């Protein structure tokens, strides 16, 4: 009798499983990628990288998606994935699916339940606290910090002018790190001049370690990673970061408890930071943030804000070095706005730097720092094509492919042409989405644009960027060699030369 019950239960479970799987097979049949599906591994072999180029898989799957009308499906072992290269489908997925994929799980070892990779029920209330913190009123105050920090950067670049090939990465990365830390925590780390700061060293280590883990699937499972010798080092640096941020929070909360709040400045007369605003913003919600929640959300801003903008600005510098006419036009714009003056750049200048903005956007189009994002489908969602996707399907939003899709960008999609963004509206309002799309899009897009504009403007007021001397004409016309870990990166590490402008 018992056996019969077990058998019946087993059969029922199997039927349920088959029905669910059948839906997945139906979706697969409608959108299948034109590539052999092998037993067990499915299409996993399409993910392999050739010659250390970590971008091959999302470029080739993206191209296949474009050929198939914008979406394809593929089996990664036993999981069904959609790859989306069409803006309308992307919009529907991003509006209806808020859960992120498994692959990013281990980043939570660094930021805990921090909003950016948190499960939906944790993310939702946190987004409510975080969103108002990024108001334009708040961001406008930060331009002073961007200006100060980028003037320091321009000074530090002086010895490079007229000299040999060098990488802008260190300069741009410490600029963004210093400005993000100052606007978030209210601390001027001065890592541009003092690269030995323990917070910077720990932050660099952790970023590189997470990137390494991202491209090493065998290091994904937590219990395996914790057995590896490198885990000890990771753990050590993580603690340095957490202690540093916790100390700042502690001091801030003490200050706030002993002094009444000012309006736009804190008690030291310094500008309000993300930390101040986050405390205020969470006070307005039902439940105040604990110290841990504050730390997690501050970590999200520092981690989401630093390398992304540094990558974006560095690619822009490389593109300018290879397109002298574009740079010439940009120099004209800067001269129109600033003349010969060395005055500070202010928030009022930013809307006048229209061509610079187009240059940055065109760079983000061709080399999006975050070339893809992912979602899990948890409820039935009807795609524009009429196909309904169901719980259990995973989606890769292929931002890179959308930005290279000739259907929207035309036959010259591979050309660097900032003018695209100045000649009236784009063909499709969503064909450009380097910051993803609501509901869970980047909160820092205005911040990022303002920071990158300020630093590139202050740099280009003083210098001309030239291509590295060892490259010939032909090489300079080719697309940049890039790779991917948690972000897109330039294989030649953003190498350029610099020349002082004579005014
Ligand atoms: C060029 C620079 C940047 C790019 C390309 C970029 C891109 C992105 C992308 C693609 C996402 C994920 C969206 C998704 O999965 O749908 C994201 C999330 C996020 N970014 Fe950025 N970002 C940049 C700079 C910044 C900066 C400077 C900050 C903060 C100062 C920031 C804060 C955030 C936050 C808080 C999230 C999480 C939003 C959420 O999950 O609710 N980002 N960003
Ligand atoms: C995240 O939140 C959940 C639920 O509140 C909790 O169980 C878990 O321990 C938290 N994770 C981390 C890493 O803090």
mmCIF file of N, CA and C in Angstrom, residues 198-316:
data_model
loop_
_atom_site.group_PDB
_atom_site.id
_atom_site.type_symbol
_atom_site.label_atom_id
_atom_site.label_comp_id
_atom_site.label_asym_id
_atom_site.label_seq_id
_atom_site.Cartn_x
_atom_site.Cartn_y
_atom_site.Cartn_z
ATOM 1 N N UNK A 198 44.690 52.750 2.833
ATOM 2 C CA UNK A 198 44.282 51.360 3.072
ATOM 3 C C UNK A 198 42.898 51.055 2.500
ATOM 4 N N UNK A 199 42.023 52.062 2.487
ATOM 5 C CA UNK A 199 40.685 51.849 1.936
ATOM 6 C C UNK A 199 40.758 51.606 0.430
ATOM 7 N N UNK A 200 41.610 52.371 -0.251
ATOM 8 C CA UNK A 200 41.769 52.202 -1.703
ATOM 9 C C UNK A 200 42.362 50.830 -2.023
ATOM 10 N N UNK A 201 43.398 50.456 -1.280
ATOM 11 C CA UNK A 201 44.056 49.174 -1.533
ATOM 12 C C UNK A 201 43.066 48.019 -1.323
ATOM 13 N N UNK A 202 42.304 48.105 -0.229
ATOM 14 C CA UNK A 202 41.322 47.054 0.056
ATOM 15 C C UNK A 202 40.233 47.043 -1.017
ATOM 16 N N UNK A 203 39.790 48.225 -1.418
ATOM 17 C CA UNK A 203 38.727 48.332 -2.412
ATOM 18 C C UNK A 203 39.183 47.758 -3.756
ATOM 19 N N UNK A 204 40.406 48.087 -4.150
ATOM 20 C CA UNK A 204 40.976 47.561 -5.392
ATOM 21 C C UNK A 204 41.066 46.044 -5.344
ATOM 22 N N UNK A 205 41.545 45.537 -4.222
ATOM 23 C CA UNK A 205 41.688 44.091 -4.090
ATOM 24 C C UNK A 205 40.340 43.400 -4.251
ATOM 25 N N UNK A 206 39.351 43.912 -3.527
ATOM 26 C CA UNK A 206 38.029 43.289 -3.547
ATOM 27 C C UNK A 206 37.405 43.366 -4.943
ATOM 28 N N UNK A 207 37.528 44.513 -5.606
ATOM 29 C CA UNK A 207 36.962 44.642 -6.955
ATOM 30 C C UNK A 207 37.590 43.631 -7.901
ATOM 31 N N UNK A 208 38.923 43.524 -7.832
ATOM 32 C CA UNK A 208 39.607 42.593 -8.738
ATOM 33 C C UNK A 208 39.274 41.144 -8.414
ATOM 34 N N UNK A 209 39.119 40.868 -7.133
ATOM 35 C CA UNK A 209 38.805 39.514 -6.718
ATOM 36 C C UNK A 209 37.398 39.120 -7.194
ATOM 37 N N UNK A 210 36.443 40.028 -7.051
ATOM 38 C CA UNK A 210 35.077 39.734 -7.521
ATOM 39 C C UNK A 210 35.066 39.537 -9.034
ATOM 40 N N UNK A 211 35.859 40.349 -9.732
ATOM 41 C CA UNK A 211 35.936 40.218 -11.188
ATOM 42 C C UNK A 211 36.526 38.866 -11.569
ATOM 43 N N UNK A 212 37.556 38.449 -10.832
ATOM 44 C CA UNK A 212 38.183 37.164 -11.099
ATOM 45 C C UNK A 212 37.181 36.023 -10.856
ATOM 46 N N UNK A 213 36.426 36.180 -9.774
ATOM 47 C CA UNK A 213 35.464 35.138 -9.429
ATOM 48 C C UNK A 213 34.361 35.049 -10.475
ATOM 49 N N UNK A 214 34.007 36.200 -11.007
ATOM 50 C CA UNK A 214 32.955 36.257 -12.022
ATOM 51 C C UNK A 214 33.298 35.385 -13.229
ATOM 52 N N UNK A 215 34.580 35.385 -13.627
ATOM 53 C CA UNK A 215 34.971 34.621 -14.811
ATOM 54 C C UNK A 215 35.488 33.226 -14.448
ATOM 55 N N UNK A 216 35.318 32.811 -13.196
ATOM 56 C CA UNK A 216 35.770 31.484 -12.757
ATOM 57 C C UNK A 216 34.623 30.733 -12.097
ATOM 58 N N UNK A 217 33.745 30.136 -12.908
ATOM 59 C CA UNK A 217 32.535 29.507 -12.361
ATOM 60 C C UNK A 217 32.792 28.498 -11.240
ATOM 61 N N UNK A 218 33.984 27.841 -11.276
ATOM 62 C CA UNK A 218 34.262 26.884 -10.205
ATOM 63 C C UNK A 218 34.421 27.578 -8.846
ATOM 64 N N UNK A 219 34.603 28.895 -8.871
ATOM 65 C CA UNK A 219 34.712 29.625 -7.611
ATOM 66 C C UNK A 219 33.362 30.194 -7.150
ATOM 67 N N UNK A 220 32.270 29.912 -7.882
ATOM 68 C CA UNK A 220 30.964 30.457 -7.491
ATOM 69 C C UNK A 220 30.471 29.900 -6.148
ATOM 70 N N UNK A 221 30.456 28.552 -5.979
ATOM 71 C CA UNK A 221 29.881 28.046 -4.727
ATOM 72 C C UNK A 221 30.663 28.548 -3.512
ATOM 73 N N UNK A 222 29.928 29.101 -2.556
ATOM 74 C CA UNK A 222 30.553 29.726 -1.394
ATOM 75 C C UNK A 222 31.450 28.751 -0.626
ATOM 76 N N UNK A 223 30.971 27.489 -0.462
ATOM 77 C CA UNK A 223 31.756 26.566 0.372
ATOM 78 C C UNK A 223 33.083 26.188 -0.287
ATOM 79 N N UNK A 224 33.121 26.190 -1.616
ATOM 80 C CA UNK A 224 34.389 25.919 -2.293
ATOM 81 C C UNK A 224 35.319 27.124 -2.153
ATOM 82 N N UNK A 225 34.751 28.302 -2.409
ATOM 83 C CA UNK A 225 35.564 29.516 -2.352
ATOM 84 C C UNK A 225 36.207 29.693 -0.982
ATOM 85 N N UNK A 226 35.423 29.377 0.061
ATOM 86 C CA UNK A 226 35.943 29.592 1.410
ATOM 87 C C UNK A 226 37.052 28.611 1.786
ATOM 88 N N UNK A 227 37.195 27.553 0.995
ATOM 89 C CA UNK A 227 38.283 26.608 1.249
ATOM 90 C C UNK A 227 39.578 27.052 0.562
ATOM 91 N N UNK A 228 39.443 28.011 -0.376
ATOM 92 C CA UNK A 228 40.629 28.411 -1.141
ATOM 93 C C UNK A 228 41.483 29.385 -0.321
ATOM 94 N N UNK A 229 42.808 29.293 -0.487
ATOM 95 C CA UNK A 229 43.697 30.175 0.292
ATOM 96 C C UNK A 229 43.396 31.662 0.086
ATOM 97 N N UNK A 230 42.963 32.027 -1.131
ATOM 98 C CA UNK A 230 42.733 33.434 -1.426
ATOM 99 C C UNK A 230 41.567 34.014 -0.637
ATOM 100 N N UNK A 231 40.702 33.123 -0.133
ATOM 101 C CA UNK A 231 39.545 33.607 0.619
ATOM 102 C C UNK A 231 39.968 34.414 1.850
ATOM 103 N N UNK A 232 41.052 33.958 2.501
ATOM 104 C CA UNK A 232 41.564 34.645 3.705
ATOM 105 C C UNK A 232 41.865 36.110 3.406
ATOM 106 N N UNK A 233 42.540 36.334 2.262
ATOM 107 C CA UNK A 233 42.895 37.698 1.864
ATOM 108 C C UNK A 233 41.658 38.526 1.571
ATOM 109 N N UNK A 234 40.728 37.890 0.849
ATOM 110 C CA UNK A 234 39.478 38.577 0.540
ATOM 111 C C UNK A 234 38.780 39.000 1.826
ATOM 112 N N UNK A 235 38.714 38.059 2.750
ATOM 113 C CA UNK A 235 38.045 38.307 4.015
ATOM 114 C C UNK A 235 38.716 39.452 4.779
ATOM 115 N N UNK A 236 40.048 39.476 4.732
ATOM 116 C CA UNK A 236 40.798 40.527 5.414
ATOM 117 C C UNK A 236 40.458 41.904 4.834
ATOM 118 N N UNK A 237 40.500 42.010 3.490
ATOM 119 C CA UNK A 237 40.241 43.308 2.857
ATOM 120 C C UNK A 237 38.789 43.740 3.019
ATOM 121 N N UNK A 238 37.903 42.759 2.986
ATOM 122 C CA UNK A 238 36.488 43.069 3.210
ATOM 123 C C UNK A 238 36.302 43.708 4.587
ATOM 124 N N UNK A 239 37.016 43.174 5.554
ATOM 125 C CA UNK A 239 36.882 43.690 6.915
ATOM 126 C C UNK A 239 37.436 45.128 7.003
ATOM 127 N N UNK A 240 38.536 45.384 6.317
ATOM 128 C CA UNK A 240 39.092 46.741 6.297
ATOM 129 C C UNK A 240 38.032 47.723 5.786
ATOM 130 N N UNK A 241 37.368 47.340 4.681
ATOM 131 C CA UNK A 241 36.355 48.207 4.080
ATOM 132 C C UNK A 241 35.175 48.409 5.031
ATOM 133 N N UNK A 242 34.671 47.313 5.563
ATOM 134 C CA UNK A 242 33.497 47.412 6.428
ATOM 135 C C UNK A 242 33.804 48.223 7.689
ATOM 136 N N UNK A 243 34.960 47.992 8.298
ATOM 137 C CA UNK A 243 35.327 48.752 9.503
ATOM 138 C C UNK A 243 35.431 50.238 9.193
ATOM 139 N N UNK A 244 36.039 50.540 8.041
ATOM 140 C CA UNK A 244 36.223 51.940 7.655
ATOM 141 C C UNK A 244 34.869 52.650 7.509
ATOM 142 N N UNK A 245 33.950 51.999 6.784
ATOM 143 C CA UNK A 245 32.640 52.614 6.558
ATOM 144 C C UNK A 245 31.833 52.664 7.863
ATOM 145 N N UNK A 246 31.916 51.605 8.664
ATOM 146 C CA UNK A 246 31.184 51.584 9.940
ATOM 147 C C UNK A 246 31.621 52.731 10.856
ATOM 148 N N UNK A 247 32.926 53.006 10.858
ATOM 149 C CA UNK A 247 33.458 54.082 11.700
ATOM 150 C C UNK A 247 32.874 55.433 11.264
ATOM 151 N N UNK A 248 32.808 55.643 9.948
ATOM 152 C CA UNK A 248 32.255 56.908 9.443
ATOM 153 C C UNK A 248 30.778 57.039 9.826
ATOM 154 N N UNK A 249 30.056 55.937 9.722
ATOM 155 C CA UNK A 249 28.632 55.966 10.083
ATOM 156 C C UNK A 249 28.481 56.280 11.571
ATOM 157 N N UNK A 250 29.316 55.654 12.381
ATOM 158 C CA UNK A 250 29.240 55.855 13.830
ATOM 159 C C UNK A 250 29.452 57.337 14.178
ATOM 160 N N UNK A 251 30.479 57.924 13.591
ATOM 161 C CA UNK A 251 30.784 59.327 13.872
ATOM 162 C C UNK A 251 29.621 60.220 13.427
ATOM 163 N N UNK A 252 29.106 59.921 12.225
ATOM 164 C CA UNK A 252 27.997 60.726 11.694
ATOM 165 C C UNK A 252 26.775 60.655 12.602
ATOM 166 N N UNK A 253 26.441 59.445 13.049
ATOM 167 C CA UNK A 253 25.250 59.301 13.893
ATOM 168 C C UNK A 253 25.446 60.006 15.239
ATOM 169 N N UNK A 254 26.659 59.971 15.756
ATOM 170 C CA UNK A 254 26.944 60.705 17.000
ATOM 171 C C UNK A 254 26.745 62.205 16.793
ATOM 172 N N UNK A 255 27.303 62.711 15.684
ATOM 173 C CA UNK A 255 27.155 64.141 15.376
ATOM 174 C C UNK A 255 25.685 64.516 15.285
ATOM 175 N N UNK A 256 24.927 63.694 14.569
ATOM 176 C CA UNK A 256 23.518 64.026 14.352
ATOM 177 C C UNK A 256 22.730 63.977 15.657
ATOM 178 N N UNK A 257 23.118 63.101 16.580
ATOM 179 C CA UNK A 257 22.359 62.985 17.816
ATOM 180 C C UNK A 257 22.665 64.143 18.761
ATOM 181 N N UNK A 258 23.815 64.806 18.582
ATOM 182 C CA UNK A 258 24.133 65.909 19.487
ATOM 183 C C UNK A 258 23.832 67.278 18.894
ATOM 184 N N UNK A 259 23.672 67.337 17.554
ATOM 185 C CA UNK A 259 23.445 68.645 16.928
ATOM 186 C C UNK A 259 22.193 68.628 16.066
ATOM 187 N N UNK A 260 21.461 69.753 16.042
ATOM 188 C CA UNK A 260 20.305 69.831 15.161
ATOM 189 C C UNK A 260 20.749 69.837 13.699
ATOM 190 N N UNK A 261 19.869 69.397 12.816
ATOM 191 C CA UNK A 261 20.225 69.310 11.405
ATOM 192 C C UNK A 261 20.152 70.670 10.717
ATOM 193 N N UNK A 262 21.169 71.000 9.942
ATOM 194 C CA UNK A 262 21.130 72.198 9.121
ATOM 195 C C UNK A 262 20.360 71.893 7.854
ATOM 196 N N UNK A 263 20.306 72.843 6.912
ATOM 197 C CA UNK A 263 19.517 72.553 5.727
ATOM 198 C C UNK A 263 20.321 71.897 4.632
ATOM 199 N N UNK A 264 21.308 72.611 4.113
ATOM 200 C CA UNK A 264 22.053 71.996 3.016
ATOM 201 C C UNK A 264 23.468 71.606 3.414
ATOM 202 N N UNK A 265 23.809 71.895 4.670
ATOM 203 C CA UNK A 265 25.140 71.529 5.111
ATOM 204 C C UNK A 265 25.013 70.712 6.380
ATOM 205 N N UNK A 266 26.010 69.931 6.671
ATOM 206 C CA UNK A 266 25.984 69.218 7.936
ATOM 207 C C UNK A 266 26.617 70.102 9.009
ATOM 208 N N UNK A 267 26.784 69.573 10.219
ATOM 209 C CA UNK A 267 27.201 70.434 11.322
ATOM 210 C C UNK A 267 28.602 71.004 11.162
ATOM 211 N N UNK A 268 29.418 70.408 10.334
ATOM 212 C CA UNK A 268 30.755 70.958 10.130
ATOM 213 C C UNK A 268 30.747 72.062 9.071
ATOM 214 N N UNK A 269 29.564 72.379 8.569
ATOM 215 C CA UNK A 269 29.477 73.380 7.522
ATOM 216 C C UNK A 269 29.853 72.813 6.168
ATOM 217 N N UNK A 270 30.108 71.515 6.093
ATOM 218 C CA UNK A 270 30.424 70.918 4.798
ATOM 219 C C UNK A 270 29.125 70.490 4.107
ATOM 220 N N UNK A 271 29.237 70.232 2.807
ATOM 221 C CA UNK A 271 28.049 69.871 2.045
ATOM 222 C C UNK A 271 27.473 68.542 2.527
ATOM 223 N N UNK A 272 26.172 68.410 2.338
ATOM 224 C CA UNK A 272 25.518 67.140 2.686
ATOM 225 C C UNK A 272 26.014 66.018 1.779
ATOM 226 N N UNK A 273 26.123 64.848 2.353
ATOM 227 C CA UNK A 273 26.584 63.693 1.584
ATOM 228 C C UNK A 273 25.438 62.702 1.401
ATOM 229 N N UNK A 274 25.691 61.671 0.568
ATOM 230 C CA UNK A 274 24.705 60.596 0.417
ATOM 231 C C UNK A 274 24.361 59.990 1.781
ATOM 232 N N UNK A 275 25.375 59.887 2.663
ATOM 233 C CA UNK A 275 25.116 59.324 3.991
ATOM 234 C C UNK A 275 24.081 60.153 4.752
ATOM 235 N N UNK A 276 24.288 61.495 4.797
ATOM 236 C CA UNK A 276 23.308 62.366 5.473
ATOM 237 C C UNK A 276 21.914 62.168 4.889
ATOM 238 N N UNK A 277 21.860 62.171 3.546
ATOM 239 C CA UNK A 277 20.551 62.121 2.886
ATOM 240 C C UNK A 277 19.891 60.764 3.070
ATOM 241 N N UNK A 278 20.728 59.739 3.139
ATOM 242 C CA UNK A 278 20.177 58.391 3.317
ATOM 243 C C UNK A 278 19.584 58.247 4.720
ATOM 244 N N UNK A 279 20.239 58.823 5.720
ATOM 245 C CA UNK A 279 19.703 58.776 7.078
ATOM 246 C C UNK A 279 18.354 59.497 7.105
ATOM 247 N N UNK A 280 18.309 60.690 6.508
ATOM 248 C CA UNK A 280 17.046 61.440 6.441
ATOM 249 C C UNK A 280 15.974 60.662 5.709
ATOM 250 N N UNK A 281 16.380 60.124 4.552
ATOM 251 C CA UNK A 281 15.408 59.431 3.717
ATOM 252 C C UNK A 281 14.839 58.205 4.427
ATOM 253 N N UNK A 282 15.678 57.483 5.159
ATOM 254 C CA UNK A 282 15.166 56.280 5.840
ATOM 255 C C UNK A 282 14.356 56.669 7.080
ATOM 256 N N UNK A 283 14.642 57.848 7.655
ATOM 257 C CA UNK A 283 13.822 58.339 8.774
ATOM 258 C C UNK A 283 12.370 58.538 8.352
ATOM 259 N N UNK A 284 12.192 58.884 7.080
ATOM 260 C CA UNK A 284 10.835 59.153 6.598
ATOM 261 C C UNK A 284 10.053 57.875 6.342
ATOM 262 N N UNK A 285 10.763 56.715 6.277
ATOM 263 C CA UNK A 285 10.066 55.451 6.046
ATOM 264 C C UNK A 285 9.579 54.862 7.372
ATOM 265 N N UNK A 286 8.829 53.760 7.278
ATOM 266 C CA UNK A 286 8.262 53.158 8.485
ATOM 267 C C UNK A 286 9.356 52.774 9.481
ATOM 268 N N UNK A 287 10.414 52.170 8.923
ATOM 269 C CA UNK A 287 11.453 51.665 9.811
ATOM 270 C C UNK A 287 12.786 52.306 9.463
ATOM 271 N N UNK A 288 13.406 52.934 10.472
ATOM 272 C CA UNK A 288 14.724 53.544 10.247
ATOM 273 C C UNK A 288 15.751 52.489 9.867
ATOM 274 N N UNK A 289 16.732 52.892 9.064
ATOM 275 C CA UNK A 289 17.808 51.971 8.726
ATOM 276 C C UNK A 289 18.660 51.644 9.953
ATOM 277 N N UNK A 290 19.024 50.387 10.065
ATOM 278 C CA UNK A 290 20.009 49.995 11.073
ATOM 279 C C UNK A 290 21.390 50.402 10.551
ATOM 280 N N UNK A 291 22.397 50.320 11.418
ATOM 281 C CA UNK A 291 23.759 50.639 10.976
ATOM 282 C C UNK A 291 24.197 49.719 9.840
ATOM 283 N N UNK A 292 23.775 48.447 9.919
ATOM 284 C CA UNK A 292 24.151 47.499 8.876
ATOM 285 C C UNK A 292 23.514 47.872 7.535
ATOM 286 N N UNK A 293 22.226 48.230 7.572
ATOM 287 C CA UNK A 293 21.565 48.624 6.320
ATOM 288 C C UNK A 293 22.215 49.873 5.726
ATOM 289 N N UNK A 294 22.573 50.811 6.588
ATOM 290 C CA UNK A 294 23.266 52.004 6.091
ATOM 291 C C UNK A 294 24.574 51.623 5.404
ATOM 292 N N UNK A 295 25.332 50.758 6.056
ATOM 293 C CA UNK A 295 26.615 50.371 5.472
ATOM 294 C C UNK A 295 26.420 49.663 4.126
ATOM 295 N N UNK A 296 25.442 48.744 4.085
ATOM 296 C CA UNK A 296 25.221 48.011 2.832
ATOM 297 C C UNK A 296 24.870 48.957 1.689
ATOM 298 N N UNK A 297 24.011 49.933 1.957
ATOM 299 C CA UNK A 297 23.595 50.831 0.881
ATOM 300 C C UNK A 297 24.715 51.798 0.482
ATOM 301 N N UNK A 298 25.552 52.198 1.453
ATOM 302 C CA UNK A 298 26.699 53.042 1.104
ATOM 303 C C UNK A 298 27.679 52.249 0.247
ATOM 304 N N UNK A 299 27.868 50.977 0.599
ATOM 305 C CA UNK A 299 28.741 50.117 -0.206
ATOM 306 C C UNK A 299 28.216 49.986 -1.639
ATOM 307 N N UNK A 300 26.904 49.907 -1.767
ATOM 308 C CA UNK A 300 26.311 49.814 -3.110
ATOM 309 C C UNK A 300 26.697 51.044 -3.932
ATOM 310 N N UNK A 301 26.565 52.224 -3.341
ATOM 311 C CA UNK A 301 26.880 53.441 -4.100
ATOM 312 C C UNK A 301 28.365 53.474 -4.465
ATOM 313 N N UNK A 302 29.230 53.167 -3.492
ATOM 314 C CA UNK A 302 30.668 53.239 -3.780
ATOM 315 C C UNK A 302 31.050 52.203 -4.843
ATOM 316 N N UNK A 303 30.483 50.981 -4.733
ATOM 317 C CA UNK A 303 30.864 49.947 -5.695
ATOM 318 C C UNK A 303 30.222 50.157 -7.064
ATOM 319 N N UNK A 304 28.964 50.615 -7.075
ATOM 320 C CA UNK A 304 28.295 50.825 -8.368
ATOM 321 C C UNK A 304 28.799 52.083 -9.052
ATOM 322 N N UNK A 305 29.350 53.024 -8.265
ATOM 323 C CA UNK A 305 29.667 54.335 -8.820
ATOM 324 C C UNK A 305 31.100 54.512 -9.269
ATOM 325 N N UNK A 306 32.024 53.678 -8.806
ATOM 326 C CA UNK A 306 33.436 53.969 -9.051
ATOM 327 C C UNK A 306 33.927 53.447 -10.402
ATOM 328 N N UNK A 307 34.030 52.138 -10.557
ATOM 329 C CA UNK A 307 34.621 51.603 -11.789
ATOM 330 C C UNK A 307 33.780 51.886 -13.031
ATOM 331 N N UNK A 308 32.454 51.855 -12.878
ATOM 332 C CA UNK A 308 31.576 52.109 -14.017
ATOM 333 C C UNK A 308 31.895 53.439 -14.689
ATOM 334 N N UNK A 309 31.925 54.523 -13.912
ATOM 335 C CA UNK A 309 32.187 55.838 -14.511
ATOM 336 C C UNK A 309 33.626 55.936 -14.993
ATOM 337 N N UNK A 310 34.557 55.301 -14.267
ATOM 338 C CA UNK A 310 35.960 55.352 -14.693
ATOM 339 C C UNK A 310 36.132 54.625 -16.030
ATOM 340 N N UNK A 311 35.450 53.504 -16.188
ATOM 341 C CA UNK A 311 35.498 52.776 -17.462
ATOM 342 C C UNK A 311 34.900 53.639 -18.580
ATOM 343 N N UNK A 312 33.737 54.225 -18.318
ATOM 344 C CA UNK A 312 33.077 55.069 -19.325
ATOM 345 C C UNK A 312 33.967 56.215 -19.762
ATOM 346 N N UNK A 313 34.538 56.942 -18.804
ATOM 347 C CA UNK A 313 35.375 58.100 -19.139
ATOM 348 C C UNK A 313 36.664 57.661 -19.833
ATOM 349 N N UNK A 314 37.222 56.523 -19.419
ATOM 350 C CA UNK A 314 38.473 56.058 -20.024
ATOM 351 C C UNK A 314 38.255 55.661 -21.492
ATOM 352 N N UNK A 315 37.148 54.968 -21.769
ATOM 353 C CA UNK A 315 36.831 54.645 -23.174
ATOM 354 C C UNK A 315 36.640 55.933 -23.977
ATOM 355 N N UNK A 316 36.012 56.944 -23.352
ATOM 356 C CA UNK A 316 35.803 58.210 -24.063
ATOM 357 C C UNK A 316 37.151 58.834 -24.426
#
